[in-house]
Amino acid sequence: VSSQDTDPVGVAFNSDGTKMFVAGSQENKIFEYAVSTGFDLSSVSYTRNYDMGSNNNNPGGMAFDSTGTKLFVARANGPSITEFSLASAFDLSSVSYVQAYDTTSTEGEPRGVAFNNDGSKMFVSGESGDEVNEYALSRSKVELGSGSFASADVGKVIEANSGVFLLTSTAGAFTQLTAPTSFSQVASGSWQLYGLKFNTTDGDLELSGNVTTDFTAATKLDDFDIGQSEGTPTGLAFNPDGTVMIVSGDAQNKIFQYTLSTGFDLTTASYASKSYDASGLDSSPRGVRFNNDGTKLMWIGESNRRVYAVPLTTAYDLSTASGYASFNISSSQTTD
């Protein structure tokens, strides 16, 4: 990616891997690329970029929400996690700044950011503290578009995307009873609410709005000190159920794997004695991601300005890594 930025520090993908995004701290931009075959770096072409401007300099790790219309960027200078809105999902042609969460009191140099499945927890890897920080976010709400819940609806069960939710307020607050397949918007249709019953009740509620998260009301819960084993943590990623966490260690030139006995709970984290040595390819591994089924480890190398894809024989298991593919844009391509 040297034609776009000489200091790439973060990488992210859209849901099916047909778009790749790279954060560059030299140009203070987020670059968008088209990937002909999902998560296949042999077919990548540069599309466009979003200039974060002088007020949002030094971007790092990135994360999208499930709809692709929200982008969160870790910023070492600030320091903060900054939220941007995208008019079209996973499309940098129309981006606007929304808000920022100041991490000064908990982490002075955030480098990576990730979320749990329902957006109720945020995780930030920090270079100054050599740790991963866990934050609780304000509870997501069910939105009904132009509609609203009545007081009689409180205490009823909502079914959407194979998930089950107990409505706890007319404002849309809820308690999750069964995890949904996704928190994406559900197509409009016939609306039904079910009274809370202990017997099985069939039916679907189709929502006209999204389930959203307000990350500005974050409260720090815990942190996990990675100590000197990794040194200078940068990139951060989880498997779908939050029981595997990977962290790129800049100082040791390795990517490390951790086990969480309870998903997305840092108090249960421990080193899995598994790592991937990136030193033979790049001396400064940064952003890290998995493809959808966990059979590829995707990471970005700051030194050689390449994105790497490493096959895993066993999903989400760094000890089974073998071979690699990489992507570097030729110097003849446009930079704007």
Tab-separated table of C-alpha atoms in Angstrom:
chain	number	residue	atom	x	y	z
A	1	VAL	CA	0.000	0.000	0.000
A	2	SER	CA	3.045	2.276	-0.240
A	3	SER	CA	1.468	4.283	-3.074
A	4	GLN	CA	-1.286	5.335	-0.683
A	5	ASP	CA	0.562	5.592	2.635
A	6	THR	CA	4.058	4.811	3.870
A	7	ASP	CA	2.924	4.159	7.438
A	8	PRO	CA	-0.079	1.762	7.363
A	9	VAL	CA	-1.272	0.881	10.856
A	10	GLY	CA	-4.814	-0.548	10.659
A	11	VAL	CA	-6.809	-2.900	8.444
A	12	ALA	CA	-10.501	-3.862	8.279
A	13	PHE	CA	-12.885	-5.581	5.844
A	14	ASN	CA	-16.562	-5.437	5.001
A	15	SER	CA	-18.815	-8.385	5.834
A	16	ASP	CA	-17.983	-10.584	2.837
A	17	GLY	CA	-14.366	-9.502	2.397
A	18	THR	CA	-14.929	-7.770	-0.957
A	19	LYS	CA	-13.785	-4.431	0.443
A	20	MET	CA	-10.603	-3.742	2.388
A	21	PHE	CA	-9.834	-0.619	4.421
A	22	VAL	CA	-6.380	0.541	5.493
A	23	ALA	CA	-5.599	3.319	7.983
A	24	GLY	CA	-2.510	5.339	7.150
A	25	SER	CA	-0.911	7.523	9.810
A	26	GLN	CA	1.431	9.274	7.373
A	27	GLU	CA	-1.412	10.791	5.306
A	28	ASN	CA	-4.047	10.691	8.102
A	29	LYS	CA	-6.445	8.941	5.737
A	30	ILE	CA	-8.566	5.797	5.561
A	31	PHE	CA	-8.107	4.044	2.202
A	32	GLU	CA	-10.753	1.861	0.555
A	33	TYR	CA	-9.928	-1.033	-1.807
A	34	ALA	CA	-12.039	-3.398	-3.895
A	35	VAL	CA	-11.337	-7.142	-3.502
A	36	SER	CA	-12.654	-9.207	-6.450
A	37	THR	CA	-12.796	-12.423	-4.407
A	38	GLY	CA	-13.577	-12.024	-0.721
A	39	PHE	CA	-10.485	-12.035	1.534
A	40	ASP	CA	-8.240	-12.889	-1.445
A	41	LEU	CA	-5.337	-10.441	-1.694
A	42	SER	CA	-4.427	-11.513	-5.236
A	43	SER	CA	-7.276	-9.368	-6.602
A	44	VAL	CA	-7.166	-5.952	-4.933
A	45	SER	CA	-7.559	-2.485	-6.481
A	46	TYR	CA	-7.544	0.969	-4.904
A	47	THR	CA	-10.902	2.807	-4.885
A	48	ARG	CA	-10.895	5.987	-2.781
A	49	ASN	CA	-9.913	7.513	0.555
A	50	TYR	CA	-11.342	9.564	3.395
A	51	ASP	CA	-9.153	12.354	4.756
A	52	MET	CA	-9.541	12.469	8.535
A	53	GLY	CA	-8.114	15.999	8.657
A	54	SER	CA	-5.813	17.661	11.139
A	55	ASN	CA	-8.242	17.244	14.039
A	56	ASN	CA	-8.296	13.450	13.667
A	57	ASN	CA	-4.659	12.689	12.973
A	58	ASN	CA	-2.671	9.518	13.644
A	59	PRO	CA	-5.376	6.879	13.002
A	60	GLY	CA	-4.770	3.254	14.023
A	61	GLY	CA	-7.003	0.207	14.381
A	62	MET	CA	-10.512	0.310	12.940
A	63	ALA	CA	-13.843	-1.457	13.450
A	64	PHE	CA	-17.191	-1.230	11.648
A	65	ASP	CA	-20.587	-1.895	13.179
A	66	SER	CA	-22.670	-4.748	11.748
A	67	THR	CA	-24.440	-2.464	9.256
A	68	GLY	CA	-21.239	-0.925	7.876
A	69	THR	CA	-22.641	2.564	8.428
A	70	LYS	CA	-20.528	3.303	11.502
A	71	LEU	CA	-16.740	3.327	11.556
A	72	PHE	CA	-14.721	3.502	14.783
A	73	VAL	CA	-11.058	4.497	14.651
A	74	ALA	CA	-8.454	4.349	17.434
A	75	ARG	CA	-6.375	7.527	17.528
A	76	ALA	CA	-3.081	7.662	19.408
A	77	ASN	CA	-3.010	11.458	19.201
A	78	GLY	CA	-5.975	12.712	21.125
A	79	PRO	CA	-6.199	10.085	22.493
A	80	SER	CA	-9.635	8.729	21.638
A	81	ILE	CA	-11.897	6.298	19.828
A	82	THR	CA	-13.571	8.349	17.103
A	83	GLU	CA	-16.907	7.481	15.491
A	84	PHE	CA	-17.763	8.295	11.867
A	85	SER	CA	-21.028	7.850	9.964
A	86	LEU	CA	-21.123	6.420	6.416
A	87	ALA	CA	-24.077	7.366	4.188
A	88	SER	CA	-23.739	4.031	2.357
A	89	ALA	CA	-22.546	0.833	4.006
A	90	PHE	CA	-18.782	0.271	3.747
A	91	ASP	CA	-18.444	3.208	1.310
A	92	LEU	CA	-16.006	6.048	2.037
A	93	SER	CA	-17.484	8.345	-0.622
A	94	SER	CA	-19.682	10.044	1.991
A	95	VAL	CA	-18.286	10.084	5.550
A	96	SER	CA	-19.050	12.455	8.416
A	97	TYR	CA	-17.614	12.854	11.911
A	98	VAL	CA	-20.031	11.944	14.718
A	99	GLN	CA	-18.271	12.004	18.092
A	100	ALA	CA	-15.245	10.808	20.041
A	101	TYR	CA	-14.648	8.966	23.305
A	102	ASP	CA	-11.647	10.332	25.225
A	103	THR	CA	-9.464	7.491	26.543
A	104	THR	CA	-6.966	9.749	28.356
A	105	SER	CA	-7.904	8.513	31.827
A	106	THR	CA	-7.615	4.813	30.891
A	107	GLU	CA	-5.204	4.637	27.945
A	108	GLY	CA	-2.921	7.365	26.670
A	109	GLU	CA	-2.070	5.739	23.334
A	110	PRO	CA	-4.908	3.577	21.943
A	111	ARG	CA	-3.893	1.475	18.936
A	112	GLY	CA	-6.606	-1.143	18.333
A	113	VAL	CA	-10.385	-1.262	18.814
A	114	ALA	CA	-12.942	-4.108	18.729
A	115	PHE	CA	-16.504	-4.749	19.905
A	116	ASN	CA	-18.491	-7.744	21.116
A	117	ASN	CA	-21.389	-9.029	19.023
A	118	ASP	CA	-24.159	-6.773	20.316
A	119	GLY	CA	-22.093	-3.609	20.751
A	120	SER	CA	-22.469	-3.549	24.531
A	121	LYS	CA	-18.716	-3.892	25.110
A	122	MET	CA	-15.739	-2.118	23.566
A	123	PHE	CA	-12.121	-3.313	23.761
A	124	VAL	CA	-9.098	-1.064	23.224
A	125	SER	CA	-5.469	-2.181	23.007
A	126	GLY	CA	-3.083	0.425	24.383
A	127	GLU	CA	0.587	0.979	23.720
A	128	SER	CA	1.256	3.184	26.726
A	129	GLY	CA	-0.296	0.753	29.232
A	130	ASP	CA	0.718	-2.500	27.490
A	131	GLU	CA	-2.809	-3.765	28.064
A	132	VAL	CA	-6.227	-4.418	26.570
A	133	ASN	CA	-8.999	-2.345	28.159
A	134	GLU	CA	-12.619	-3.482	28.422
A	135	TYR	CA	-15.472	-0.958	28.517
A	136	ALA	CA	-19.208	-1.333	29.094
A	137	LEU	CA	-21.321	0.689	26.661
A	138	SER	CA	-24.812	2.012	27.204
A	139	ARG	CA	-27.468	-0.566	26.388
A	140	SER	CA	-28.534	-0.776	22.749
A	141	LYS	CA	-32.120	0.107	21.924
A	142	VAL	CA	-34.703	-1.321	19.589
A	143	GLU	CA	-35.833	1.353	17.117
A	144	LEU	CA	-39.219	1.350	15.430
A	145	GLY	CA	-38.538	4.002	12.819
A	146	SER	CA	-41.425	6.471	13.086
A	147	GLY	CA	-43.326	4.189	15.466
A	148	SER	CA	-43.100	3.911	19.237
A	149	PHE	CA	-43.692	1.410	22.014
A	150	ALA	CA	-46.623	1.807	24.385
A	151	SER	CA	-46.469	1.255	28.148
A	152	ALA	CA	-48.443	-1.957	27.656
A	153	ASP	CA	-45.617	-3.288	25.481
A	154	VAL	CA	-43.092	-3.247	28.328
A	155	GLY	CA	-42.523	-6.796	29.558
A	156	LYS	CA	-43.346	-8.373	26.204
A	157	VAL	CA	-41.011	-10.511	24.132
A	158	ILE	CA	-39.671	-9.441	20.730
A	159	GLU	CA	-38.353	-11.937	18.191
A	160	ALA	CA	-36.025	-10.709	15.435
A	161	ASN	CA	-33.148	-12.243	13.439
A	162	SER	CA	-33.640	-15.502	15.391
A	163	GLY	CA	-33.020	-13.584	18.621
A	164	VAL	CA	-35.367	-13.072	21.559
A	165	PHE	CA	-35.499	-9.806	23.523
A	166	LEU	CA	-37.475	-8.672	26.546
A	167	LEU	CA	-38.636	-5.059	26.167
A	168	THR	CA	-37.913	-3.165	29.407
A	169	SER	CA	-38.961	0.408	28.540
A	170	THR	CA	-41.027	2.373	26.046
A	171	ALA	CA	-37.750	3.969	24.875
A	172	GLY	CA	-36.688	0.606	23.415
A	173	ALA	CA	-34.343	-0.669	26.135
A	174	PHE	CA	-34.225	-4.441	26.250
A	175	THR	CA	-32.732	-7.517	27.884
A	176	GLN	CA	-31.347	-10.096	25.477
A	177	LEU	CA	-32.747	-13.563	26.128
A	178	THR	CA	-31.430	-15.331	23.026
A	179	ALA	CA	-28.601	-13.964	20.876
A	180	PRO	CA	-29.676	-13.028	17.326
A	181	THR	CA	-27.834	-14.094	14.202
A	182	SER	CA	-27.049	-10.398	13.643
A	183	PHE	CA	-28.050	-6.928	14.771
A	184	SER	CA	-28.647	-5.754	11.215
A	185	GLN	CA	-31.843	-4.002	10.237
A	186	VAL	CA	-34.785	-6.333	9.609
A	187	ALA	CA	-37.091	-5.725	6.642
A	188	SER	CA	-40.373	-4.013	7.418
A	189	GLY	CA	-43.454	-6.203	7.593
A	190	SER	CA	-46.176	-7.324	10.010
A	191	TRP	CA	-45.419	-6.334	13.617
A	192	GLN	CA	-46.098	-8.602	16.537
A	193	LEU	CA	-45.197	-8.530	20.215
A	194	TYR	CA	-45.512	-11.520	22.506
A	195	GLY	CA	-46.380	-11.351	26.157
A	196	LEU	CA	-43.732	-12.873	28.400
A	197	LYS	CA	-44.552	-16.544	28.688
A	198	PHE	CA	-42.583	-19.570	29.746
A	199	ASN	CA	-44.087	-21.818	27.066
A	200	THR	CA	-42.782	-21.783	23.502
A	201	THR	CA	-44.398	-19.147	21.292
A	202	ASP	CA	-43.706	-19.008	17.547
A	203	GLY	CA	-43.643	-15.792	15.557
A	204	ASP	CA	-41.424	-13.051	14.229
A	205	LEU	CA	-41.122	-9.329	14.809
A	206	GLU	CA	-39.753	-7.489	11.830
A	207	LEU	CA	-38.126	-4.191	12.786
A	208	SER	CA	-38.149	-1.035	10.668
A	209	GLY	CA	-35.051	0.356	12.354
A	210	ASN	CA	-31.610	-0.704	13.541
A	211	VAL	CA	-30.296	-1.786	16.895
A	212	THR	CA	-27.827	0.954	17.786
A	213	THR	CA	-25.092	1.557	20.326
A	214	ASP	CA	-24.009	4.773	22.038
A	215	PHE	CA	-20.340	4.280	22.837
A	216	THR	CA	-19.832	7.752	24.329
A	217	ALA	CA	-21.319	6.556	27.614
A	218	ALA	CA	-18.552	4.002	28.033
A	219	THR	CA	-17.525	2.813	31.484
A	220	LYS	CA	-14.268	0.951	31.938
A	221	LEU	CA	-14.778	-2.509	33.425
A	222	ASP	CA	-11.423	-4.272	33.383
A	223	ASP	CA	-8.071	-4.428	31.685
A	224	PHE	CA	-5.799	-7.329	30.830
A	225	ASP	CA	-2.087	-6.647	31.274
A	226	ILE	CA	-0.129	-8.398	28.555
A	227	GLY	CA	3.162	-7.363	30.170
A	228	GLN	CA	6.407	-7.874	28.336
A	229	SER	CA	5.410	-11.057	26.489
A	230	GLU	CA	4.072	-9.030	23.551
A	231	GLY	CA	5.502	-5.561	24.104
A	232	THR	CA	3.829	-2.549	22.472
A	233	PRO	CA	0.407	-4.067	21.613
A	234	THR	CA	-1.207	-2.637	18.484
A	235	GLY	CA	-3.837	-4.639	16.560
A	236	LEU	CA	-6.741	-6.387	18.302
A	237	ALA	CA	-9.383	-8.912	17.152
A	238	PHE	CA	-11.741	-11.600	18.529
A	239	ASN	CA	-13.388	-14.723	17.160
A	240	PRO	CA	-17.230	-14.572	16.905
A	241	ASP	CA	-18.004	-15.844	20.415
A	242	GLY	CA	-15.248	-13.844	22.099
A	243	THR	CA	-13.328	-16.864	23.434
A	244	VAL	CA	-10.238	-16.188	21.292
A	245	MET	CA	-8.413	-12.855	21.334
A	246	ILE	CA	-5.421	-12.012	19.164
A	247	VAL	CA	-3.055	-9.089	19.730
A	248	SER	CA	-0.202	-7.967	17.501
A	249	GLY	CA	2.965	-7.147	19.424
A	250	ASP	CA	5.115	-4.565	17.706
A	251	ALA	CA	8.165	-4.984	19.925
A	252	GLN	CA	8.372	-8.798	19.612
A	253	ASN	CA	7.355	-8.894	15.920
A	254	LYS	CA	4.712	-11.489	16.754
A	255	ILE	CA	0.942	-11.946	16.874
A	256	PHE	CA	-0.227	-13.577	20.105
A	257	GLN	CA	-3.305	-15.673	20.927
A	258	TYR	CA	-5.269	-15.639	24.194
A	259	THR	CA	-8.128	-17.735	25.529
A	260	LEU	CA	-11.154	-16.253	27.326
A	261	SER	CA	-13.072	-18.875	29.265
A	262	THR	CA	-16.064	-16.516	29.204
A	263	GLY	CA	-16.532	-14.762	25.889
A	264	PHE	CA	-15.580	-11.070	25.789
A	265	ASP	CA	-14.692	-11.046	29.502
A	266	LEU	CA	-11.091	-9.960	30.085
A	267	THR	CA	-11.120	-11.219	33.669
A	268	THR	CA	-11.070	-14.747	32.227
A	269	ALA	CA	-8.247	-14.162	29.713
A	270	SER	CA	-5.038	-16.167	29.663
A	271	TYR	CA	-2.183	-16.631	27.228
A	272	ALA	CA	-2.843	-19.659	25.004
A	273	SER	CA	0.899	-20.270	24.447
A	274	LYS	CA	0.306	-19.748	20.746
A	275	SER	CA	1.797	-17.059	18.530
A	276	TYR	CA	2.630	-16.266	14.926
A	277	ASP	CA	6.140	-14.992	14.225
A	278	ALA	CA	5.876	-12.202	11.652
A	279	SER	CA	9.537	-11.213	11.716
A	280	GLY	CA	10.350	-13.112	8.527
A	281	LEU	CA	7.804	-11.013	6.627
A	282	ASP	CA	7.651	-7.673	8.423
A	283	SER	CA	9.272	-6.258	11.540
A	284	SER	CA	6.206	-4.290	12.615
A	285	PRO	CA	2.862	-6.186	12.565
A	286	ARG	CA	-0.041	-3.835	13.238
A	287	GLY	CA	-3.753	-4.331	12.534
A	288	VAL	CA	-5.133	-7.899	12.743
A	289	ARG	CA	-8.372	-9.505	11.513
A	290	PHE	CA	-9.831	-12.923	10.693
A	291	ASN	CA	-11.884	-13.788	7.632
A	292	ASN	CA	-15.469	-14.934	8.250
A	293	ASP	CA	-14.744	-18.576	9.083
A	294	GLY	CA	-11.440	-18.002	10.874
A	295	THR	CA	-9.317	-19.876	8.342
A	296	LYS	CA	-7.284	-16.796	7.393
A	297	LEU	CA	-5.371	-14.425	9.617
A	298	MET	CA	-5.230	-10.989	7.990
A	299	TRP	CA	-2.643	-8.490	9.242
A	300	ILE	CA	-0.873	-5.366	8.046
A	301	GLY	CA	2.887	-4.800	8.101
A	302	GLU	CA	3.994	-1.242	8.732
A	303	SER	CA	7.610	-1.756	7.633
A	304	ASN	CA	6.988	-3.283	4.180
A	305	ARG	CA	3.602	-1.595	3.629
A	306	ARG	CA	1.810	-4.796	2.795
A	307	VAL	CA	-1.353	-6.603	3.871
A	308	TYR	CA	-0.801	-10.316	4.582
A	309	ALA	CA	-3.197	-13.270	4.523
A	310	VAL	CA	-2.008	-16.345	6.433
A	311	PRO	CA	-4.016	-19.615	6.053
A	312	LEU	CA	-4.927	-21.458	9.273
A	313	THR	CA	-5.527	-25.218	9.099
A	314	THR	CA	-7.711	-24.975	12.222
A	315	ALA	CA	-9.982	-21.949	12.482
A	316	TYR	CA	-8.833	-19.246	14.917
A	317	ASP	CA	-5.731	-21.247	15.896
A	318	LEU	CA	-2.417	-19.465	15.265
A	319	SER	CA	-0.446	-22.647	15.879
A	320	THR	CA	-1.787	-24.037	12.575
A	321	ALA	CA	-0.581	-21.125	10.406
A	322	SER	CA	1.144	-22.139	7.167
A	323	GLY	CA	2.225	-20.049	4.172
A	324	TYR	CA	1.001	-16.582	3.260
A	325	ALA	CA	-0.179	-14.253	0.498
A	326	SER	CA	0.429	-10.503	0.454
A	327	PHE	CA	-0.736	-7.387	-1.334
A	328	ASN	CA	1.209	-4.271	-2.309
A	329	ILE	CA	-0.052	-1.592	-4.685
A	330	SER	CA	2.298	-0.736	-7.562
A	331	SER	CA	3.845	2.714	-7.599
A	332	SER	CA	2.136	3.503	-10.907
A	333	GLN	CA	-1.308	3.697	-9.363
A	334	THR	CA	-2.958	6.905	-8.239
A	335	THR	CA	-2.584	8.113	-4.675
A	336	ASP	CA	-5.762	10.194	-4.467
